[in-house]
CSV table of C-alpha atoms in Angstrom, one decimal:
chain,number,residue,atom,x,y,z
Q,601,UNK,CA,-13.6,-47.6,-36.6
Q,602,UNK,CA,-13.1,-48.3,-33.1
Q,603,UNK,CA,-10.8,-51.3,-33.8
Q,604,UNK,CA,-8.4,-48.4,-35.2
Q,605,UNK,CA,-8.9,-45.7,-32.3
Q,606,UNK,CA,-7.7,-48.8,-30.4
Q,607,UNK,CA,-4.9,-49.6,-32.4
Q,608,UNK,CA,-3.6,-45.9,-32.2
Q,609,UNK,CA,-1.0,-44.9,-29.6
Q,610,UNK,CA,-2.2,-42.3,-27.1
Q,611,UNK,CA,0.8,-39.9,-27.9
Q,612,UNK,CA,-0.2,-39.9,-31.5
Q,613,UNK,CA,-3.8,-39.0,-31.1
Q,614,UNK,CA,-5.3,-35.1,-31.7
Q,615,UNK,CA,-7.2,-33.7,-28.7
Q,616,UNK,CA,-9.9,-32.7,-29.3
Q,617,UNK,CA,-10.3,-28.7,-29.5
Q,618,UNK,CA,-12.5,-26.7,-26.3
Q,619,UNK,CA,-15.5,-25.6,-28.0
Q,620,UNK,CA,-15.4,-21.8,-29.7
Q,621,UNK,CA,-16.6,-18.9,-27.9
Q,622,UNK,CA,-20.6,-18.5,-28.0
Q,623,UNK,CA,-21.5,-14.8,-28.6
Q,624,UNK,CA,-22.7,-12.9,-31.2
Q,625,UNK,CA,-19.2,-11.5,-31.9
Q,626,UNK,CA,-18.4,-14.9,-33.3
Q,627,UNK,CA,-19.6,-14.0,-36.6
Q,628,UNK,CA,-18.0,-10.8,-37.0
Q,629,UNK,CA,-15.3,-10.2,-39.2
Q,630,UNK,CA,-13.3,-8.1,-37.3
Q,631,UNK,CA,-13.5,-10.7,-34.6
Q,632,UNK,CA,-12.7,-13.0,-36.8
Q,633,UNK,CA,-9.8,-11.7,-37.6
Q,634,UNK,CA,-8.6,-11.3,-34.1
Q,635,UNK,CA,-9.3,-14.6,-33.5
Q,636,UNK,CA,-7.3,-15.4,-36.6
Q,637,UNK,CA,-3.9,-12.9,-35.1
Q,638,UNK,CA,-4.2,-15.3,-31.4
Q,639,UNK,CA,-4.8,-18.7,-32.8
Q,640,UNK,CA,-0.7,-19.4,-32.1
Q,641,UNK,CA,-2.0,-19.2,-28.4
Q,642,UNK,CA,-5.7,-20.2,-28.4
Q,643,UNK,CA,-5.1,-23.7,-30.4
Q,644,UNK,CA,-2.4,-24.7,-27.8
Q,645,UNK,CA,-4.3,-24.1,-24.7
Q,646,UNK,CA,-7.8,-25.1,-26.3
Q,647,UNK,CA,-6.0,-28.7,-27.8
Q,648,UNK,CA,-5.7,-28.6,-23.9
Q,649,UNK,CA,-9.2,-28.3,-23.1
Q,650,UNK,CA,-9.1,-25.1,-22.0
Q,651,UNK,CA,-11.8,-22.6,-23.3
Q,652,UNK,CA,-10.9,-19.2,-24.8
Q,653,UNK,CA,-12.1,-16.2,-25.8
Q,654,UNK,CA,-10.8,-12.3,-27.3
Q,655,UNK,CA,-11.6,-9.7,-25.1
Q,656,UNK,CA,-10.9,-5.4,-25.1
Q,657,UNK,CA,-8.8,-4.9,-22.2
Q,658,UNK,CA,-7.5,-1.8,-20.7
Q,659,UNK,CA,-6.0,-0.6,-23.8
Q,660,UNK,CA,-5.6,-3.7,-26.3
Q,661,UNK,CA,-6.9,-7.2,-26.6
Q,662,UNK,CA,-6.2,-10.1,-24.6
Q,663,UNK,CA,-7.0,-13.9,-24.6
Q,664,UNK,CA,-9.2,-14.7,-21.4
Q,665,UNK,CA,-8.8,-18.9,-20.9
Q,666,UNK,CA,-11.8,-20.1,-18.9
Q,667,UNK,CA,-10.2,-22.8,-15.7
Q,668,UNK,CA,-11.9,-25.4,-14.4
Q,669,UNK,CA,-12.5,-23.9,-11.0
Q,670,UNK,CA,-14.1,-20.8,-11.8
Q,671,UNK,CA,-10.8,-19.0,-12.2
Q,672,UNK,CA,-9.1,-17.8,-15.1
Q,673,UNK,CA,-6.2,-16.5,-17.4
Q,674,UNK,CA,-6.0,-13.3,-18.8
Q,675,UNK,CA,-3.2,-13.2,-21.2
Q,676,UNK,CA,-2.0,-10.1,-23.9
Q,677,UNK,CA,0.4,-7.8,-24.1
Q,678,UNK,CA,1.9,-4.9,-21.9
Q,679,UNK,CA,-1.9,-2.6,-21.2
Q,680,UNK,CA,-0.5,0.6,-19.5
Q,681,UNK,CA,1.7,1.7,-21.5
Q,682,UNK,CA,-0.3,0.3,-24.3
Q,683,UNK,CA,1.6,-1.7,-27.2
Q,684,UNK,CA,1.7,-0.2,-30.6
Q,685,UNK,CA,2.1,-3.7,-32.4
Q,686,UNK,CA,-0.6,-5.1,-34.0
Q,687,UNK,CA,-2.7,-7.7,-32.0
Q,688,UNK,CA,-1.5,-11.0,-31.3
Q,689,UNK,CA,2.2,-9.5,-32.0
Q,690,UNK,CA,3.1,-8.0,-28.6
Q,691,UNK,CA,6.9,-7.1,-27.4
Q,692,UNK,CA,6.2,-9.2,-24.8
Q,693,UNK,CA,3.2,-11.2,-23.0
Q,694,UNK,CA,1.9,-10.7,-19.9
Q,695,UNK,CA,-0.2,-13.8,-18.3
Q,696,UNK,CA,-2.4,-13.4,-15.3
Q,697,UNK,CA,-4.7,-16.3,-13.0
Q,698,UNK,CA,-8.0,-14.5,-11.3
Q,699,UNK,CA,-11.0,-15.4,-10.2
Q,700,UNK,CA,-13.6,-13.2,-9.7
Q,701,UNK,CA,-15.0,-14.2,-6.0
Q,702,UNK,CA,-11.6,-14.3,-4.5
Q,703,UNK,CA,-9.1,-11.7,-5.1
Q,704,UNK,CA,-6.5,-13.4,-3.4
Q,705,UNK,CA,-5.8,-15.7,-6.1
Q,706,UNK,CA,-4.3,-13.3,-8.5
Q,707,UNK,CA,-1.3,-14.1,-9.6
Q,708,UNK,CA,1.4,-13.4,-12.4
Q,709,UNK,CA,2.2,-16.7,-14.5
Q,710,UNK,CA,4.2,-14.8,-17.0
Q,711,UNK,CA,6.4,-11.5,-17.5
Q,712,UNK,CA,8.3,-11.4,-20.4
Q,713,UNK,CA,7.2,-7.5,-21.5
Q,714,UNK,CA,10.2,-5.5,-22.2
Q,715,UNK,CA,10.7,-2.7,-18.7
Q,716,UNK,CA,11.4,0.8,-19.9
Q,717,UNK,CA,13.0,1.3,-16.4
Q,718,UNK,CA,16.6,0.3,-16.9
Q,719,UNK,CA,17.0,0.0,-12.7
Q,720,UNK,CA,13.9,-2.2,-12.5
Q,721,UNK,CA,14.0,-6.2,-12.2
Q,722,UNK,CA,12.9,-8.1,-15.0
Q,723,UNK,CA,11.4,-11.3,-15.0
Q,724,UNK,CA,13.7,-14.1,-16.3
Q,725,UNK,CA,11.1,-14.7,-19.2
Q,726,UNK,CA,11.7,-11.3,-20.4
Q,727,UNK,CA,14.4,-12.9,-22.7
Q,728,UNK,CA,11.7,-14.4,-24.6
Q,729,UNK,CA,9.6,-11.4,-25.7
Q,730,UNK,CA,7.0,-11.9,-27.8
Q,731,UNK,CA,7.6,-15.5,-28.5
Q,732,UNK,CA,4.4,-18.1,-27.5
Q,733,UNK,CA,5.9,-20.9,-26.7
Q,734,UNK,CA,7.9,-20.6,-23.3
Q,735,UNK,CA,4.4,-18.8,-22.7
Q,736,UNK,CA,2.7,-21.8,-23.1
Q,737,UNK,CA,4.8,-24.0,-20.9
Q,738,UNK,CA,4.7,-22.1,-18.4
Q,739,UNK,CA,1.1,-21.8,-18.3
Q,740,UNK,CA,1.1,-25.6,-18.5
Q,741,UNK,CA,3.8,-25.8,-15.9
Q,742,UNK,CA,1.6,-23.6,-13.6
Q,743,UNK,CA,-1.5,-25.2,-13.9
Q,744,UNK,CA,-0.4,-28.9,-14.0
Q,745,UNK,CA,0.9,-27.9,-10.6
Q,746,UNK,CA,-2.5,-26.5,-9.9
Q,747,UNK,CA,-4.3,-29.5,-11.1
Q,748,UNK,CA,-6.2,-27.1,-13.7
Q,749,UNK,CA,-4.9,-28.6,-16.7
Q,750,UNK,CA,-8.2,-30.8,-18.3
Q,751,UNK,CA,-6.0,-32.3,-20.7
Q,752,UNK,CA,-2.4,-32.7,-19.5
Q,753,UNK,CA,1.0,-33.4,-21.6
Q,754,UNK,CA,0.9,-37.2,-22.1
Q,755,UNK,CA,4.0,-38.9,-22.4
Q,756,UNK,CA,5.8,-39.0,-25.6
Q,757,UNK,CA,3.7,-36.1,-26.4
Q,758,UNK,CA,5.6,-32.7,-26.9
Q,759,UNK,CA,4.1,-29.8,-24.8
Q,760,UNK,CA,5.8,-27.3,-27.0
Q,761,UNK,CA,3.3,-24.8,-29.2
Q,762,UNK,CA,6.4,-25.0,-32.4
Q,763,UNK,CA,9.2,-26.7,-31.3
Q,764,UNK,CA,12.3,-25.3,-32.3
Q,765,UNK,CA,14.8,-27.9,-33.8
Q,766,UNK,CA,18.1,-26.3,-35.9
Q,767,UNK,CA,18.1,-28.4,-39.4
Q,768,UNK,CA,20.9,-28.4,-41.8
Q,769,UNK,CA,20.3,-26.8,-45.3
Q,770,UNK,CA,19.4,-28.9,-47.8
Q,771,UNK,CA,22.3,-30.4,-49.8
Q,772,UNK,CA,22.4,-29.7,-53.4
Q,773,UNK,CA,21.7,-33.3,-54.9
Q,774,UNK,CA,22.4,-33.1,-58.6
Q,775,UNK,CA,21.2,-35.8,-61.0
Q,776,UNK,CA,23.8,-38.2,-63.0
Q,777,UNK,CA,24.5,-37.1,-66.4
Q,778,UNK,CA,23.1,-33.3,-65.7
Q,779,UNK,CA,26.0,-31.9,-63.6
Q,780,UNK,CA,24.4,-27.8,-63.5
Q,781,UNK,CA,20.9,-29.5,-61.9
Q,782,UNK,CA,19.6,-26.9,-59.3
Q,783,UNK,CA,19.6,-27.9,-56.0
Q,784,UNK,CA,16.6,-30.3,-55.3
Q,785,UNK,CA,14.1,-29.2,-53.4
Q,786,UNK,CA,14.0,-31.3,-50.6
Q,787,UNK,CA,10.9,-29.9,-48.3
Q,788,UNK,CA,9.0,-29.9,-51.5
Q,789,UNK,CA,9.9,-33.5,-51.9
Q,790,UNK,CA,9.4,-34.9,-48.7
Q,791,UNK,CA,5.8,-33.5,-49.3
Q,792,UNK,CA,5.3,-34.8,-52.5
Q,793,UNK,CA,6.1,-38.2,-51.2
Q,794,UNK,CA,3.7,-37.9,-48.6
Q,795,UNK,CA,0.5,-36.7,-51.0
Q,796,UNK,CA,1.8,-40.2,-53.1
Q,797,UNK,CA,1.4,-42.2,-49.8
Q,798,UNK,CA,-1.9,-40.4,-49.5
Q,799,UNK,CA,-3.0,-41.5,-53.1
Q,800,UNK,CA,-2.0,-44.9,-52.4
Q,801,UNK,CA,-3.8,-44.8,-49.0
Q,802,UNK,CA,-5.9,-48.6,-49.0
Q,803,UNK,CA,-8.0,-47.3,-45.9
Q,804,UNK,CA,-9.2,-44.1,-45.0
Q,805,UNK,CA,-7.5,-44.6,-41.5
Q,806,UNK,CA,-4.3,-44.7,-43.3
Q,807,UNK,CA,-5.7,-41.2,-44.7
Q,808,UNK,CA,-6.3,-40.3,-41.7
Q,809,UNK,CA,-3.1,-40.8,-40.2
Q,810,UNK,CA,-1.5,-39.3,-43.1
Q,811,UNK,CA,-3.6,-35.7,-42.0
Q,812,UNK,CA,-2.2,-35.8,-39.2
Q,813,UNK,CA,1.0,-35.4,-39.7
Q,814,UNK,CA,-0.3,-32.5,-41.8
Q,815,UNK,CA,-2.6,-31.0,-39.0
Q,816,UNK,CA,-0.9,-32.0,-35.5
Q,817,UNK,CA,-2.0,-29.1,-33.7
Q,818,UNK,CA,1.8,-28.5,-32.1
Q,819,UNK,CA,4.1,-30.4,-34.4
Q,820,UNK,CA,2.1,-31.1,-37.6
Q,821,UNK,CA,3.6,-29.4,-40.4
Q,822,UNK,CA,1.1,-26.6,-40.6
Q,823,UNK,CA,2.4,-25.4,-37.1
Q,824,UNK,CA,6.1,-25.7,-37.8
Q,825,UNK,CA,5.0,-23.7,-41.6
Q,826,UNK,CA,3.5,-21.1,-39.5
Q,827,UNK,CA,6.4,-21.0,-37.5
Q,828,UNK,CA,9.2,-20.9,-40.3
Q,829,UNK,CA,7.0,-18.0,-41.9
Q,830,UNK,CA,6.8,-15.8,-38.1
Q,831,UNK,CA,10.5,-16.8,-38.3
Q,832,UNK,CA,11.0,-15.5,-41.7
Q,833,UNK,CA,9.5,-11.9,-40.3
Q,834,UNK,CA,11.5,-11.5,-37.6
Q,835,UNK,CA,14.5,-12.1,-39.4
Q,836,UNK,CA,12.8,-9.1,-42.3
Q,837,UNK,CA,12.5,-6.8,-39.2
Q,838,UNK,CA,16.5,-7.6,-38.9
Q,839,UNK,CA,17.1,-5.0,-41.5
Q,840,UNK,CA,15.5,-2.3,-39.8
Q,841,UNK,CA,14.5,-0.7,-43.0
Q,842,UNK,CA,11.0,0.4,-44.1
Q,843,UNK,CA,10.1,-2.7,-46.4
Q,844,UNK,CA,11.9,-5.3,-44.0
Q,845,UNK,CA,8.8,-3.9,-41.5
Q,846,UNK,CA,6.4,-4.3,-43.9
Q,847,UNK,CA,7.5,-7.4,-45.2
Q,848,UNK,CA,7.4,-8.6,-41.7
Q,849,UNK,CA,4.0,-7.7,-41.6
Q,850,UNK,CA,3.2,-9.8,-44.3
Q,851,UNK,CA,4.9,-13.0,-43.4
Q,852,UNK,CA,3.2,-12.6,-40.0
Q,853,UNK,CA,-0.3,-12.7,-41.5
Q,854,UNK,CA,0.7,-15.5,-43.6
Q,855,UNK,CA,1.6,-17.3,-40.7
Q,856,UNK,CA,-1.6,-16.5,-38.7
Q,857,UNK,CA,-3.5,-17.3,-42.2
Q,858,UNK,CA,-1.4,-20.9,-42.0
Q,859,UNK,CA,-2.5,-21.0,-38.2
Q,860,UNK,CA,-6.5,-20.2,-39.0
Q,861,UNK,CA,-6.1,-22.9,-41.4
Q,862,UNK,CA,-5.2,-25.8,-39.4
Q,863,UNK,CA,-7.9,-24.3,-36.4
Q,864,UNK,CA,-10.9,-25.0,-39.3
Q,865,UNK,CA,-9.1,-28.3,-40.2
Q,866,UNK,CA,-8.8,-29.5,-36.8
Q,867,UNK,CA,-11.2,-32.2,-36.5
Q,868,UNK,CA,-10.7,-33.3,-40.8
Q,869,UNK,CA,-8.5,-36.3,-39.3
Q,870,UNK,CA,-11.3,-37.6,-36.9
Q,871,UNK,CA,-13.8,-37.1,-39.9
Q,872,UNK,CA,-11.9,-38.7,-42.6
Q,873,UNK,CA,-11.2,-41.6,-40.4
Q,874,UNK,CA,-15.0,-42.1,-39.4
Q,875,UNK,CA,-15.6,-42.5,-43.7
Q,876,UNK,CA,-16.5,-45.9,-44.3
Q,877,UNK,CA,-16.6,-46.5,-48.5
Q,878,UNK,CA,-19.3,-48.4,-49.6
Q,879,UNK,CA,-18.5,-52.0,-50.7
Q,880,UNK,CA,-18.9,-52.4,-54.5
Q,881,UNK,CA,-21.0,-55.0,-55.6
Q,882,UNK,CA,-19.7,-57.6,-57.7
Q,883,UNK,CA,-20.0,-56.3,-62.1
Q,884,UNK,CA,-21.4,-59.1,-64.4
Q,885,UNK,CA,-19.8,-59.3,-67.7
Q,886,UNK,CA,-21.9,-57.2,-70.1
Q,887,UNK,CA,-22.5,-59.0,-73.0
Q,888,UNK,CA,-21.6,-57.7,-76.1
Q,889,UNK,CA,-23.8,-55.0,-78.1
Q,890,UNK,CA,-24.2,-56.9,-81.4
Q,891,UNK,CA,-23.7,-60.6,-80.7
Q,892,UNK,CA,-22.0,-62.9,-83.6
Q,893,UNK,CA,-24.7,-64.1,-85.8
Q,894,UNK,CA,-25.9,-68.2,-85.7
Q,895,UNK,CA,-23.9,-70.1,-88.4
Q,896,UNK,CA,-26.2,-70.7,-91.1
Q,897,UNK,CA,-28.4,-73.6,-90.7
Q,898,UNK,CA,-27.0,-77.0,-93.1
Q,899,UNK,CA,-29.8,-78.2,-95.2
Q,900,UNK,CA,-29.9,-82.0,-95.5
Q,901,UNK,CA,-29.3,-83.4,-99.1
Q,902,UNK,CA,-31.8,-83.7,-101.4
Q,903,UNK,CA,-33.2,-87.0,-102.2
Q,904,UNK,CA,-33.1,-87.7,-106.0
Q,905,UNK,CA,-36.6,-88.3,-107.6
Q,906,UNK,CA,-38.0,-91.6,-109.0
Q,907,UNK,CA,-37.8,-91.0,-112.9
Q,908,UNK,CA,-41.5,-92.3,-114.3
């Protein structure tokens, strides 16, 4: 196994996750399922090494990231007035350094909460809303500049929580001799080909390799699913009608469901490439259940008798 860690480019390799809060919260569900509504920013900073927890704030719940000097983050939404959207779904996020000893350190990473003041400057982040990921750059702009980040954007590596890339709708493809085929589904086909290379895998590294294009943490397809389905409800919110909310609603806990998904899957790759299959020992030919009876035995002739 350590011939292929060594054989694997940095850039493609998984971080390994900060540890999980230790409390006895953890075991809640309603914690749980907090936990569940901020994994779009708690797997981005923990992949970085960066410990996290969900805490009450002044008036809603915010992600406190443990630094390595003592300090830390404290990031949620806008606290005074309080937000009326549902945890981990703010209008805008607010993110905070502190450190508990020296109050001199505190210091705004991150503005982009919407100002009901029409006169008052906003923050040029405040174009971003609710959206993690310039949150998370800037956090890891911040800190890399602080030399707080344990585990640092590596080159090659993108430090982007779901990048954002414009694709072209899939073409309709129709299939000679059947000119009314539906359009092929081309997502669903790209996936299919990858669960055949997984069949066909000769080496559990090569399954393991094949996960992680599944369970990237930033660009796996899990992410960039979670992504397309929090991109699906904003665009239901677009319609500003009663079920366009609540459909929003739902797409945004499938996403986080998507999200929760990939955090309990996170270490799968390392594990499946640790399996080592057990060499099969060589089978004998079994010989058959009724073997072919002896030829009957030839008798030799029999001499003629002396007539008296």
């Amino acid at each position: 196994m350590a011939a292929d860690e060594a054989s694997t480019p940095d850039s493609r390799r998984v971080a390994s996750l900060a540890p999980l809060p230790d409390h006895r919260n953890v075991d809640t569900p309603w914690w749980q399922e907090l936990w569940r509504r901020h994994a779009h920013i708690t797997t981005p900073l923990r992949a970085r090494g960066l410990p996290c927890d969900i805490e009450f704030g002044l008036s809603a719940y915010i992600v406190r990231v443990s630094l390595p000097d003592d300090s830390f983050l404290i990031i949620g939404p806008p606290q005074e007035p309080s937000s009326e959207r549902p945890p981990g779904d703010p209008e805008g996020w607010i993110a905070t350094r502190e450190h508990p000893d020296e109050p001199s350190l505190f210091e705004v990473l991150y503005d982009s909460a919407p100002s009901d003041d029409p006169g008052a400057l906003q923050r040029p982040e405040a174009r971003h809303g609710g959206s993690a990921q310039p949150l998370i750059e800037a956090i890891d702009h911040r800190l890399a500049q602080l030399g707080l980040l344990p585990h640092p954007v590596l080159p090659g590596e993108s430090p982007r929580v779901h990048a954002v890339r414009p694709t072209p709708p899939p073409q309709a493809q129709g299939v000679p001799g059947i000119p009314d085929r539906a359009p092929a589904y081309v997502y669903g086909d790209a996936l299919r080909a990858l669960t055949d290379r997984l069949n066909g895998a000769e080496s559990h590294a090569d399954a393991a390799a094949l996960l992680h294009q599944i369970l990237e943490p930033t660009d796996g397809l899990l992410a960039q699913l979670g992504e397309f389905f929090e991109a699906a409800g904003e665009k239901a919110k677009e319609a500003e009608e009663d079920d366009g909310f609540d459909l929003s609603y739902d797409l945004a806990d499938a996403a986080a469901e998507i999200r929760n998904l990939g955090e309990v899957l996170h270490v799968a790759e390392d594990r499946m490439r640790a399996l080592t299959p057990l060499a099969s020992a060589p089978r004998l030919p079994s010989s058959p259940a009724h073997a072919p009876s002896l030829p009957p035995r030839v008798l030799p002739p029999a001499q003629p008798r002396n007539a008296r």
